[in-house]
Short mmCIF file of C-alpha atoms in Angstrom, two decimals:
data_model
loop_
_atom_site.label_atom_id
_atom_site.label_comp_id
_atom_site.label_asym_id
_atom_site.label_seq_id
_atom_site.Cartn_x
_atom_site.Cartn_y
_atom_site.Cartn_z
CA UNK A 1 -12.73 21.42 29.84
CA UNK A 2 -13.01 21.33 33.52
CA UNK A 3 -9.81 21.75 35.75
CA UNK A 4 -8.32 18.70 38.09
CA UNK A 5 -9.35 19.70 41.45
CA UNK A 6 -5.91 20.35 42.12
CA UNK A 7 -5.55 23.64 40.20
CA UNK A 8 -6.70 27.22 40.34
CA UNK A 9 -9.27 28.04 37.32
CA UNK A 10 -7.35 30.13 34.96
CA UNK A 11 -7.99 33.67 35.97
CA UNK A 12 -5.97 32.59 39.67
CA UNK A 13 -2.70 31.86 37.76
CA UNK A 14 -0.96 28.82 39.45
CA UNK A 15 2.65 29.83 40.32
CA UNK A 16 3.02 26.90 42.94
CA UNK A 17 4.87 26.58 46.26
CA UNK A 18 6.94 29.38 46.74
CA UNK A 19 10.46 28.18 48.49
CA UNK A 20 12.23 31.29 50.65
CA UNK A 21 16.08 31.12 50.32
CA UNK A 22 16.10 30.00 54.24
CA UNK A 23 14.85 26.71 52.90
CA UNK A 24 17.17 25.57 50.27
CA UNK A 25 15.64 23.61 46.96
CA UNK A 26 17.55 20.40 48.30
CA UNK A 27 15.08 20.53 51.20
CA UNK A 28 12.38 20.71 49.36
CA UNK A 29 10.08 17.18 49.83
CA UNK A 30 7.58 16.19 47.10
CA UNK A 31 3.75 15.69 47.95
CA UNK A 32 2.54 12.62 49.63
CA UNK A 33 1.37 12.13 45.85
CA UNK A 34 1.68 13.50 42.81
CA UNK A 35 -1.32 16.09 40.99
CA UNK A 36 -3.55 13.82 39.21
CA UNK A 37 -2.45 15.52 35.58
CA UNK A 38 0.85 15.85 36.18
CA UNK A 39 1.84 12.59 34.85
CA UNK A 40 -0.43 12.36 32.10
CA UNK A 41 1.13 16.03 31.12
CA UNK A 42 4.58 15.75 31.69
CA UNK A 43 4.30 12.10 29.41
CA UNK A 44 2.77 13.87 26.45
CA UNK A 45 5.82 17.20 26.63
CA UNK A 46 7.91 14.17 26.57
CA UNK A 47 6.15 12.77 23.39
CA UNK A 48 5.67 16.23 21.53
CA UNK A 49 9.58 17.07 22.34
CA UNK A 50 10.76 13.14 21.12
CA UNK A 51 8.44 14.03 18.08
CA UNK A 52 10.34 16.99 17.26
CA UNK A 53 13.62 15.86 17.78
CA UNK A 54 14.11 11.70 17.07
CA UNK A 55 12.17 12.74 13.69
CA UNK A 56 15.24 13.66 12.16
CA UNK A 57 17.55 11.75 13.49
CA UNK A 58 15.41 8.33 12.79
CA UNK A 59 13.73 9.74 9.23
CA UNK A 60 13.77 13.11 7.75
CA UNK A 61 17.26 14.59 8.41
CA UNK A 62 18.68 11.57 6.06
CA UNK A 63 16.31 12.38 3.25
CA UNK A 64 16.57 16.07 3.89
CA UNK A 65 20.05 16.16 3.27
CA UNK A 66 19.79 14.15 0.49
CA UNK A 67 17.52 16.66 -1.33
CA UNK A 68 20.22 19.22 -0.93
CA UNK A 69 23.32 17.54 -1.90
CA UNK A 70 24.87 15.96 -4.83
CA UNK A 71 25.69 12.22 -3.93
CA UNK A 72 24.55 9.69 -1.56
CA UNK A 73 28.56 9.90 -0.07
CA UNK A 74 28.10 13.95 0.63
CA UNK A 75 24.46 12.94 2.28
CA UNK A 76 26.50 9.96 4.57
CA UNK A 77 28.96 12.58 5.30
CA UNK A 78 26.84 15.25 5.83
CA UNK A 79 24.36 13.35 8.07
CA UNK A 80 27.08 12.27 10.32
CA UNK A 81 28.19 16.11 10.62
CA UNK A 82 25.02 17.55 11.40
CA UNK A 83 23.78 15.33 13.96
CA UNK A 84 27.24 14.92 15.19
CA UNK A 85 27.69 18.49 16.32
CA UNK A 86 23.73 19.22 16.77
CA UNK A 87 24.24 16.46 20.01
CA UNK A 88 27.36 18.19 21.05
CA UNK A 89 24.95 21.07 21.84
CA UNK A 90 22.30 18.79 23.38
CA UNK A 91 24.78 17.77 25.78
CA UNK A 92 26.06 21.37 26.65
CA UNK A 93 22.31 22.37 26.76
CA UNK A 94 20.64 20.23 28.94
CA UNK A 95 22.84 20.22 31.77
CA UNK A 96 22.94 23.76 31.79
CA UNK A 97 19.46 24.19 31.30
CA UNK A 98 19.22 22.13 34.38
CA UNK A 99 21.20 24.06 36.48
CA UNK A 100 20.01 27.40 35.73
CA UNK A 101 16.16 26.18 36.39
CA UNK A 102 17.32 25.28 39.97
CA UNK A 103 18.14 28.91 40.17
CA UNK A 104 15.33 30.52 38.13
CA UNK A 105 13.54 32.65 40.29
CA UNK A 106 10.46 33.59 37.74
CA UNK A 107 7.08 34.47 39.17
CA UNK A 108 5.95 31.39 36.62
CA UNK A 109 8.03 29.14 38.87
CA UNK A 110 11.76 27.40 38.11
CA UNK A 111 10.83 25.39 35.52
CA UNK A 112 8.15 26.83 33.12
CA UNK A 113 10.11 29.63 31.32
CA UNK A 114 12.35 26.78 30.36
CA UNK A 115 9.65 24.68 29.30
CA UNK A 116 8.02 27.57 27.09
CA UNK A 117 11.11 29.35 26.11
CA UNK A 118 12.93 26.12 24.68
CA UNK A 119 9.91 24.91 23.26
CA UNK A 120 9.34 28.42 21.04
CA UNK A 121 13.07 28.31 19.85
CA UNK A 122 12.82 24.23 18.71
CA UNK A 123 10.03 25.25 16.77
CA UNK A 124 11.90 28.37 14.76
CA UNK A 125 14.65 25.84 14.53
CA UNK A 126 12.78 23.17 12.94
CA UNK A 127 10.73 25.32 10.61
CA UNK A 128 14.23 26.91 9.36
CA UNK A 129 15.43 23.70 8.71
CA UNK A 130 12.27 22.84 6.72
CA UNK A 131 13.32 25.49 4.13
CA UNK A 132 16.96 25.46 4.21
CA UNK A 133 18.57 24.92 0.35
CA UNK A 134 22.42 24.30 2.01
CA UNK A 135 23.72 21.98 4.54
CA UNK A 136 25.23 24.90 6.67
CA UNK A 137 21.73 26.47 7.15
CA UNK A 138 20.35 22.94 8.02
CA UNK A 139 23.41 22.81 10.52
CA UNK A 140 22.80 26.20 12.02
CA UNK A 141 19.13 25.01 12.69
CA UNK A 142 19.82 21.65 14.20
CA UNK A 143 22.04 23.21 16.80
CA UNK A 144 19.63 25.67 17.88
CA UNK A 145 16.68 23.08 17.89
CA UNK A 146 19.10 20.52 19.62
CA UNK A 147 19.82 23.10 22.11
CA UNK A 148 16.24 24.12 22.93
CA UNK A 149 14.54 21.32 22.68
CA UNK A 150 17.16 19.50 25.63
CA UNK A 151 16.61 22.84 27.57
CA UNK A 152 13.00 21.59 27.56
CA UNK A 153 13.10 18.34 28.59
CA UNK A 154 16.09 19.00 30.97
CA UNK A 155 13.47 21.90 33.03
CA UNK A 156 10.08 19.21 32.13
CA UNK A 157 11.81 16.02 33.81
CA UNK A 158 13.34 17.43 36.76
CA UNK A 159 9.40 18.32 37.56
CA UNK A 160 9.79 14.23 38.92
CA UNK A 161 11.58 14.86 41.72
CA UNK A 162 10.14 17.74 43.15
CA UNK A 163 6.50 16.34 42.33
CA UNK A 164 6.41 12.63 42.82
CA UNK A 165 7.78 10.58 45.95
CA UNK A 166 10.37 7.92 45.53
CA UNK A 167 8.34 5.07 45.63
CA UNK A 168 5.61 5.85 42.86
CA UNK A 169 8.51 7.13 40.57
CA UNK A 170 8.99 3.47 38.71
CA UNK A 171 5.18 3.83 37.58
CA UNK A 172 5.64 7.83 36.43
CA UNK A 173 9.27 6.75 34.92
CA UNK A 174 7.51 4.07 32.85
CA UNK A 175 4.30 6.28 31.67
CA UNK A 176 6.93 8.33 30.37
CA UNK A 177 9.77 6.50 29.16
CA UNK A 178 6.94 4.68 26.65
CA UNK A 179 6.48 8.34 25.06
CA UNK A 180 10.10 7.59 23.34
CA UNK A 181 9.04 4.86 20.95
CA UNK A 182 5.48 6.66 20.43
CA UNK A 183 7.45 8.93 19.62
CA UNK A 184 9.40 7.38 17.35
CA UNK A 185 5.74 6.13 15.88
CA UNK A 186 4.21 9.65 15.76
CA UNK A 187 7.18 10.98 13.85
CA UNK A 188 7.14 7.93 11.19
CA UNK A 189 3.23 8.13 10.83
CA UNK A 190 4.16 12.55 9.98
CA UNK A 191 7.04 11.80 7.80
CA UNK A 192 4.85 9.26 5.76
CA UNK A 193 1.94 12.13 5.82
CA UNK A 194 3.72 15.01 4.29
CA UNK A 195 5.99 14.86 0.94
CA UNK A 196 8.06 18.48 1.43
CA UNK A 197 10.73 18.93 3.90
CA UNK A 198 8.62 21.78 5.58
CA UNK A 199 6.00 19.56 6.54
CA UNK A 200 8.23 17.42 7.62
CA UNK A 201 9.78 19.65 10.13
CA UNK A 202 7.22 22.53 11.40
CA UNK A 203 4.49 19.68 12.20
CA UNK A 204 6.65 17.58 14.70
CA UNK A 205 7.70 21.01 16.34
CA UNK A 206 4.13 22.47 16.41
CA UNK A 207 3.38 19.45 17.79
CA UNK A 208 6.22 19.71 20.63
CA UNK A 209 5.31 23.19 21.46
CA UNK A 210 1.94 22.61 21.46
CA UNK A 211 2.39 19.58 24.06
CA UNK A 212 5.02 21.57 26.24
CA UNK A 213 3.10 24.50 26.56
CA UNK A 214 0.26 22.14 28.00
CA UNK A 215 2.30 20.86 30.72
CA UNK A 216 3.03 24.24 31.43
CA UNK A 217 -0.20 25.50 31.75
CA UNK A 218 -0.98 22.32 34.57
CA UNK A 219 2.32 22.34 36.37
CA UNK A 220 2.21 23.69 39.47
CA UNK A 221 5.76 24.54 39.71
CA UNK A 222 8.60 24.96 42.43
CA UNK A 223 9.26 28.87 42.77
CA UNK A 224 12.24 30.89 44.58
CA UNK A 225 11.48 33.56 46.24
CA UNK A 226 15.01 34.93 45.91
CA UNK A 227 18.08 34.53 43.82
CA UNK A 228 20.26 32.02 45.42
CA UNK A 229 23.20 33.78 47.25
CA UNK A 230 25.86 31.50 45.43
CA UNK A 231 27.31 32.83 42.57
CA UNK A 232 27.07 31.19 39.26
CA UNK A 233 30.54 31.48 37.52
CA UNK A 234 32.64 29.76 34.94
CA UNK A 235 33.46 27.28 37.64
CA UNK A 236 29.64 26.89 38.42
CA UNK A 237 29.39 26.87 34.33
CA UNK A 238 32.05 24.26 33.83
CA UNK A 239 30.29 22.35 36.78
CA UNK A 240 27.26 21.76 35.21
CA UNK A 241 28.89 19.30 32.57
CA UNK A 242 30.70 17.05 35.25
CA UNK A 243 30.78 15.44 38.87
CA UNK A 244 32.88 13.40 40.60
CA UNK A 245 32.33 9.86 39.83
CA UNK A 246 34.59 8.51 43.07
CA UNK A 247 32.69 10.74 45.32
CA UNK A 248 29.57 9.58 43.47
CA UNK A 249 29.97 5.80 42.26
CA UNK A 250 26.72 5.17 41.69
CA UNK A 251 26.16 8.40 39.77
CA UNK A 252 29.00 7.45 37.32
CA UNK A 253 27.89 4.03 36.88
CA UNK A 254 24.31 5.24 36.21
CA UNK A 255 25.74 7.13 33.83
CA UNK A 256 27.76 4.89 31.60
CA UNK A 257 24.78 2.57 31.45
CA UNK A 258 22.86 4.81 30.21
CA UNK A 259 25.22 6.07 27.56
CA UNK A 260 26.23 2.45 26.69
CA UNK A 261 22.22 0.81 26.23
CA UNK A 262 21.52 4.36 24.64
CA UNK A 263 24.41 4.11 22.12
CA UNK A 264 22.68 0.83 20.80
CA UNK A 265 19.08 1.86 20.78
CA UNK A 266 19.28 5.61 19.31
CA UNK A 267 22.73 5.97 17.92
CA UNK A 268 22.44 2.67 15.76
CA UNK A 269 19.42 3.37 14.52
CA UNK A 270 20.46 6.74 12.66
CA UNK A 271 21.91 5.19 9.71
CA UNK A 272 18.51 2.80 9.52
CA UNK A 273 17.42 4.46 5.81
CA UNK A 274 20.80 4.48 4.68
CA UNK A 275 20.86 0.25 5.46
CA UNK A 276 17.63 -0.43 3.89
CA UNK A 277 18.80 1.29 0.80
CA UNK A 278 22.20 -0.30 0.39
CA UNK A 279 21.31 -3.84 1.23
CA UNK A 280 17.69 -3.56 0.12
CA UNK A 281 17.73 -1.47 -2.59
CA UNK A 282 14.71 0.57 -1.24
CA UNK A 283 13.77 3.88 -2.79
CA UNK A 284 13.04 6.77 -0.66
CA UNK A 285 9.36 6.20 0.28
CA UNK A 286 9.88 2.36 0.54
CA UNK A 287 12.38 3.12 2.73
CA UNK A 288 10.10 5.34 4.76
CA UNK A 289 7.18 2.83 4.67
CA UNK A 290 9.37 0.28 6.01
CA UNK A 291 10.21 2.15 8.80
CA UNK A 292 7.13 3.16 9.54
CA UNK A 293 5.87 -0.46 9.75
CA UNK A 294 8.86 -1.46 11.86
CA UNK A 295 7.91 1.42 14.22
CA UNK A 296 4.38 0.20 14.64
CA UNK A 297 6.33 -3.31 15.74
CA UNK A 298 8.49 -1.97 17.92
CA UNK A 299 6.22 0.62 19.67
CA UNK A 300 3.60 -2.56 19.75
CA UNK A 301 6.64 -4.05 21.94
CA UNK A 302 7.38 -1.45 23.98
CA UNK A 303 3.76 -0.82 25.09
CA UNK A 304 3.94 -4.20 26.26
CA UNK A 305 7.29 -3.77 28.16
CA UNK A 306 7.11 -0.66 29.26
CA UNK A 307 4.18 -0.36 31.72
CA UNK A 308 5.20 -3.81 33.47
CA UNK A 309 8.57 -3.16 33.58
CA UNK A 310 7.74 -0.14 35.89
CA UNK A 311 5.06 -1.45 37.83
CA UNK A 312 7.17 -4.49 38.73
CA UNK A 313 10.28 -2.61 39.76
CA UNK A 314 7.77 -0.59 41.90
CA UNK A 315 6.90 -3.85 43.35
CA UNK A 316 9.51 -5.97 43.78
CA UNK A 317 11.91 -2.67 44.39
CA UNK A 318 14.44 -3.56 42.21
CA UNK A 319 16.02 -1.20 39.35
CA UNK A 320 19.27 -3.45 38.23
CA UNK A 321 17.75 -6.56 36.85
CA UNK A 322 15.38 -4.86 34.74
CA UNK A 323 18.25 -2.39 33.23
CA UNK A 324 20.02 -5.98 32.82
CA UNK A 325 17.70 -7.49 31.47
CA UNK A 326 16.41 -4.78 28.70
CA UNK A 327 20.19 -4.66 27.94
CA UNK A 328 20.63 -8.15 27.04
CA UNK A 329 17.23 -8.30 25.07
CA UNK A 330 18.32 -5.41 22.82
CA UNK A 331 21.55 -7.33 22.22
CA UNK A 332 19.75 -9.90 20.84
CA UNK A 333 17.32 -7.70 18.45
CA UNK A 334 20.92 -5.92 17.28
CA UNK A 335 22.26 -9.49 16.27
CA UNK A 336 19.49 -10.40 14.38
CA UNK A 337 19.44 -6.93 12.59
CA UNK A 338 22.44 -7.29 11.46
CA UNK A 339 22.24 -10.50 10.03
CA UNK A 340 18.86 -9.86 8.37
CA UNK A 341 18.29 -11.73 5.41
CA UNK A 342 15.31 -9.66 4.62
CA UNK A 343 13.27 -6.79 5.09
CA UNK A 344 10.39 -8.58 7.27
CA UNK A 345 13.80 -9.75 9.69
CA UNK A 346 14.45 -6.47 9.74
CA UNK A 347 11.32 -5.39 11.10
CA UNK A 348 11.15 -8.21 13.60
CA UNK A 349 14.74 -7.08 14.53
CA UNK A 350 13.01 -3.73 15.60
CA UNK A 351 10.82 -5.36 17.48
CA UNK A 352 13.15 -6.98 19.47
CA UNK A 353 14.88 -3.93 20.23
CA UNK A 354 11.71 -2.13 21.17
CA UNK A 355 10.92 -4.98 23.71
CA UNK A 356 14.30 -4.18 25.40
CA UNK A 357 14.14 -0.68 24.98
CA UNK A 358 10.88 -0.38 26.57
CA UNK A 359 12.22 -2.08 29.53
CA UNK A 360 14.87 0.10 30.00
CA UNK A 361 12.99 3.33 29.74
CA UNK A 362 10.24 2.13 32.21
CA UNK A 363 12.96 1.90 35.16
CA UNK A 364 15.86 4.61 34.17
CA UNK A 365 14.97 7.45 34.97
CA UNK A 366 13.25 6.20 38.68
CA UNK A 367 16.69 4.51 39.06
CA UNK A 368 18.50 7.77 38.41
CA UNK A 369 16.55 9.86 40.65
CA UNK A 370 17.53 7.49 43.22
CA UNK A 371 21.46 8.54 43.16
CA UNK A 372 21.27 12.23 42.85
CA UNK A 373 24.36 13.62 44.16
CA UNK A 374 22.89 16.40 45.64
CA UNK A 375 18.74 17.10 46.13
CA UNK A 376 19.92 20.63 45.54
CA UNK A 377 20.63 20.64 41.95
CA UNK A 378 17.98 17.97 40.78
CA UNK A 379 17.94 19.47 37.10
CA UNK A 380 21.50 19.85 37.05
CA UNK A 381 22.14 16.09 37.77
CA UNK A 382 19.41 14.86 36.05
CA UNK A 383 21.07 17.21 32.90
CA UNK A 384 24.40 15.63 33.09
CA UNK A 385 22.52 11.81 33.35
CA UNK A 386 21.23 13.18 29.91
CA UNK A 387 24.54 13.63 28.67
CA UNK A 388 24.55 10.19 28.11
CA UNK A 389 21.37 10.30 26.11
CA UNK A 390 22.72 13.06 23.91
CA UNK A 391 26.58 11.91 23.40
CA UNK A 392 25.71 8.93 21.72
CA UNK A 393 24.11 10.65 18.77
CA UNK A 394 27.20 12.41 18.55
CA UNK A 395 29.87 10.05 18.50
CA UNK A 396 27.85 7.14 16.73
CA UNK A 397 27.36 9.49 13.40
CA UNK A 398 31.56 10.37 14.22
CA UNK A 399 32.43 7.11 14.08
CA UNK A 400 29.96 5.53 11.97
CA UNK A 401 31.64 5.48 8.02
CA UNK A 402 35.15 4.68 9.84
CA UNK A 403 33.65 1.24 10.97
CA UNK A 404 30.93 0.76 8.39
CA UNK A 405 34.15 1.57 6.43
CA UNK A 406 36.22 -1.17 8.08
CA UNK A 407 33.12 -3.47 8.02
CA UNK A 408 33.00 -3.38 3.80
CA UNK A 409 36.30 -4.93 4.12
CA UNK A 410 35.18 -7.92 6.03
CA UNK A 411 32.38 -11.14 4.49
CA UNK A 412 29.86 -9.13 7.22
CA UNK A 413 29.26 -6.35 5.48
CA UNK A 414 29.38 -2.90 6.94
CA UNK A 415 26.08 -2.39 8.41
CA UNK A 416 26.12 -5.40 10.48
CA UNK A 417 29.60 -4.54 12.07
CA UNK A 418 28.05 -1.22 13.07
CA UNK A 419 24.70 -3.03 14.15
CA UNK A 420 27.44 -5.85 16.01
CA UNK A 421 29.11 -2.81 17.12
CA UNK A 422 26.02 -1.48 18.57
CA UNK A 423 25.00 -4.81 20.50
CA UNK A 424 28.62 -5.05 21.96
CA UNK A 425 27.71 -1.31 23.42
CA UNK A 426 24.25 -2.39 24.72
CA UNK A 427 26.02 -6.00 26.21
CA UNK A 428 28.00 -4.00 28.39
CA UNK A 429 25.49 -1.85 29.56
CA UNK A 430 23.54 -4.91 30.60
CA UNK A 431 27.05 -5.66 32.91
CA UNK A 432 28.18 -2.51 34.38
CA UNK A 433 24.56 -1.79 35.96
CA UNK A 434 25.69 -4.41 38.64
CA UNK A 435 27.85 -1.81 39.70
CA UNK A 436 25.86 0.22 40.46
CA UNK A 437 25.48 -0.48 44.29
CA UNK A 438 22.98 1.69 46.20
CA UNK A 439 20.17 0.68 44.55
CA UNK A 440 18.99 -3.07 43.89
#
């Protein structure tokens, strides 16, 4: 294979632009244009990290837990625990990944250890998980691959900043947000492959490490020469979770849009092979064949609304309407999902959702580079935007049985008050992005 142009041949290891302490990393100013692989790189750490870790949560966690306990009640309830408090680390982790890259001082640069180190421990995770008999092994494994895997993609996308200028971020933001649903694709087509729980688990995270350590291998990456001079204490620890949303508006409203559209597109669709079961009455691989065609749909979708979502917002230079816009489409693909009479509704549902979805991801993360707090902790802030992608795969599994719960109780049904529930979440989304008023 023959090197881009714009790296050293391997025996000259690439350790990037060294950056002396004089000149801060929030001075730091990205190429005139980005290395001709980084893109195509960082998109496919993005896909092998998704494929590791919206596996379980969309397929194999539910039928892994089900192998291991006694009822389908314990699996509901144990789902909803494991996930619940596996997110609660992906929230602590990625912000604090974030921050401590933006002081890494590594001779492989600020990013890469976290890229290679995270990667390594998401695939022991994973693997563990593949042969755990009990639900408290399964937990202890989720954590840790929760935890490393966000480190990961917390040290891998704040490489967008420091390597691509504002104004060709829309087209990088959309190249990689469409590595979500593909994701989501790759992971169904895996789950479908293999029959055993360890399949099931170490591919997708031989398949994230594999990718990650690729983009680490092309990035030429940021480096410190020295430490920073600031201290990092449990004020600097505690400040990695949290900012100041009246000094910062547009930062805070960034981030509840995110967590709101998020809430409706990943934390909904959790509970997706428990629903086909109940209201179906699909077995196990029925179930899994069904969402594996539904995948296909909504990936099919996204690859449609993805790309021209980003290249449009690059154009026109507008974030908002777009974020509005995917909001209000995956209202409409919630609605219909929970009022599906059938199966094939249910897949167009997905569809629908994917559409929106794949708008979304093509302009958020180029609108959320835009209203950085502060240029010098780019990973940090970029971490605690991810908060919002993390939190709602907490809470949703939380407070999922209470309002499928309540939802049994009414003619609805359960499922479709949580999917209403869900498009009520994405609805105001679509709404608060309005305020957010820096950026058109």
């Amino acid at each position: 294979m023959t090197l881009p142009s714009e790296f050293p041949p391997p025996t000259a290891p690439n350790t990037g632009a060294a950056i002396d302490e004089a000149a801060p990393s929030g001075d730091w100013t990205p190429p005139q244009r980005e290395a001709r692989s980084f893109i195509p790189t960082l998109a496919l750490a993005n896909f092998g990290v998704y494929v590791a870790v919206l596996t379980p949560v969309m397929v194999s966690m539910a039928f892994k837990l089900q192998h291991i306990t006694a009822d389908a009640t314990e699996a509901t309830n144990s789902l909803g625990l494991v996930l619940g408090v596996g997110a609660l680390f992906a929230l602590i982790a990625n912000p604090l990944a974030g921050r401590l890259s933006d002081r890494t001082t590594s001779r492989l640069g600020m990013r890469k250890p976290w890229v290679l180190g995270g990667a390594t421990i998401g695939f022991l995770a994973l693997a563990l998980i593949g042969v755990a008999n009990s639900v408290a092994i399964v937990l202890v494994g989720w954590c840790l691959a929760q935890a490393a895997f966000n480190a990961v993609l917390a040290a891998a996308n704040a490489t967008l900043p420091d390597q691509v200028p504002a104004e060709r971020r829309g087209k990088a933001s959309g190249i990689v947000g469409i590595t979500t649903p593909l994701a989501i694709l790759g992971g169904s087509f895996l789950v479908n492959s293999f029959s055993g729980d360890v399949g099931r688990f170490a591919v997708p995270a031989a398949l994230g490490l594999l990718l990650a350590a690729l983009f680490a291998l092309f990035l030429k990456d940021r480096r410190l020469e020295k430490k920073p001079a600031a201290k990092f204490g449990v004020k600097e620890f505690l400040g990695s979770f949290v900012f100041n949303p009246r000094k910062h508006p547009d930062f805070g409203w960034t981030w509840l849009t995110k967590f709101l559209v998020m809430f409706g597109y990943v934390g909904i669709a959790t509970f997706l092979p428990f629903y086909l079961g109940e209201k179906f009455h699909l077995g196990e691989a029925e179930a899994i064949t069904t969402i594996l065609i539904a995948n296909v749909v909504s990936t099919l979708f996204m690859a449609v609304s993805s790309p021209i979502g980003g290249i449009l917002s690059d154009r026109f230079g507008k974030r908002r309407p777009f974020v509005a816009a995917a909001g209000l489409i995956m209202v409409v693909g919630l609605v219909v999902l929970a009022f599906a009479p059938s199966v094939a509704i249910v897949i167009l549902a997905q569809g629908i959702v994917g559409l929106g979805a794949g708008a979304f991801f093509s302009v958020d993360l180029a609108l959320a580079t835009e209203v950085l707090p502060n240029r010098a902790d780019t990973a940090k802030d970029l971490g605690v935007l991810n908060i919002a992608n993390a939190l709602p795969q907490s809470i949703a599994p939380a407070i999922a049985p209470a309002i499928i719960a309540v939802g049994m109780a009414t003619p609805l049904g359960g499922y479709a008050v949580w999917y209403l529930f869900g498009a009520l979440a994405s609805l105001a989304g679509a709404v608060l992005v309005y305020r957010i008023k820096g950026v058109k």
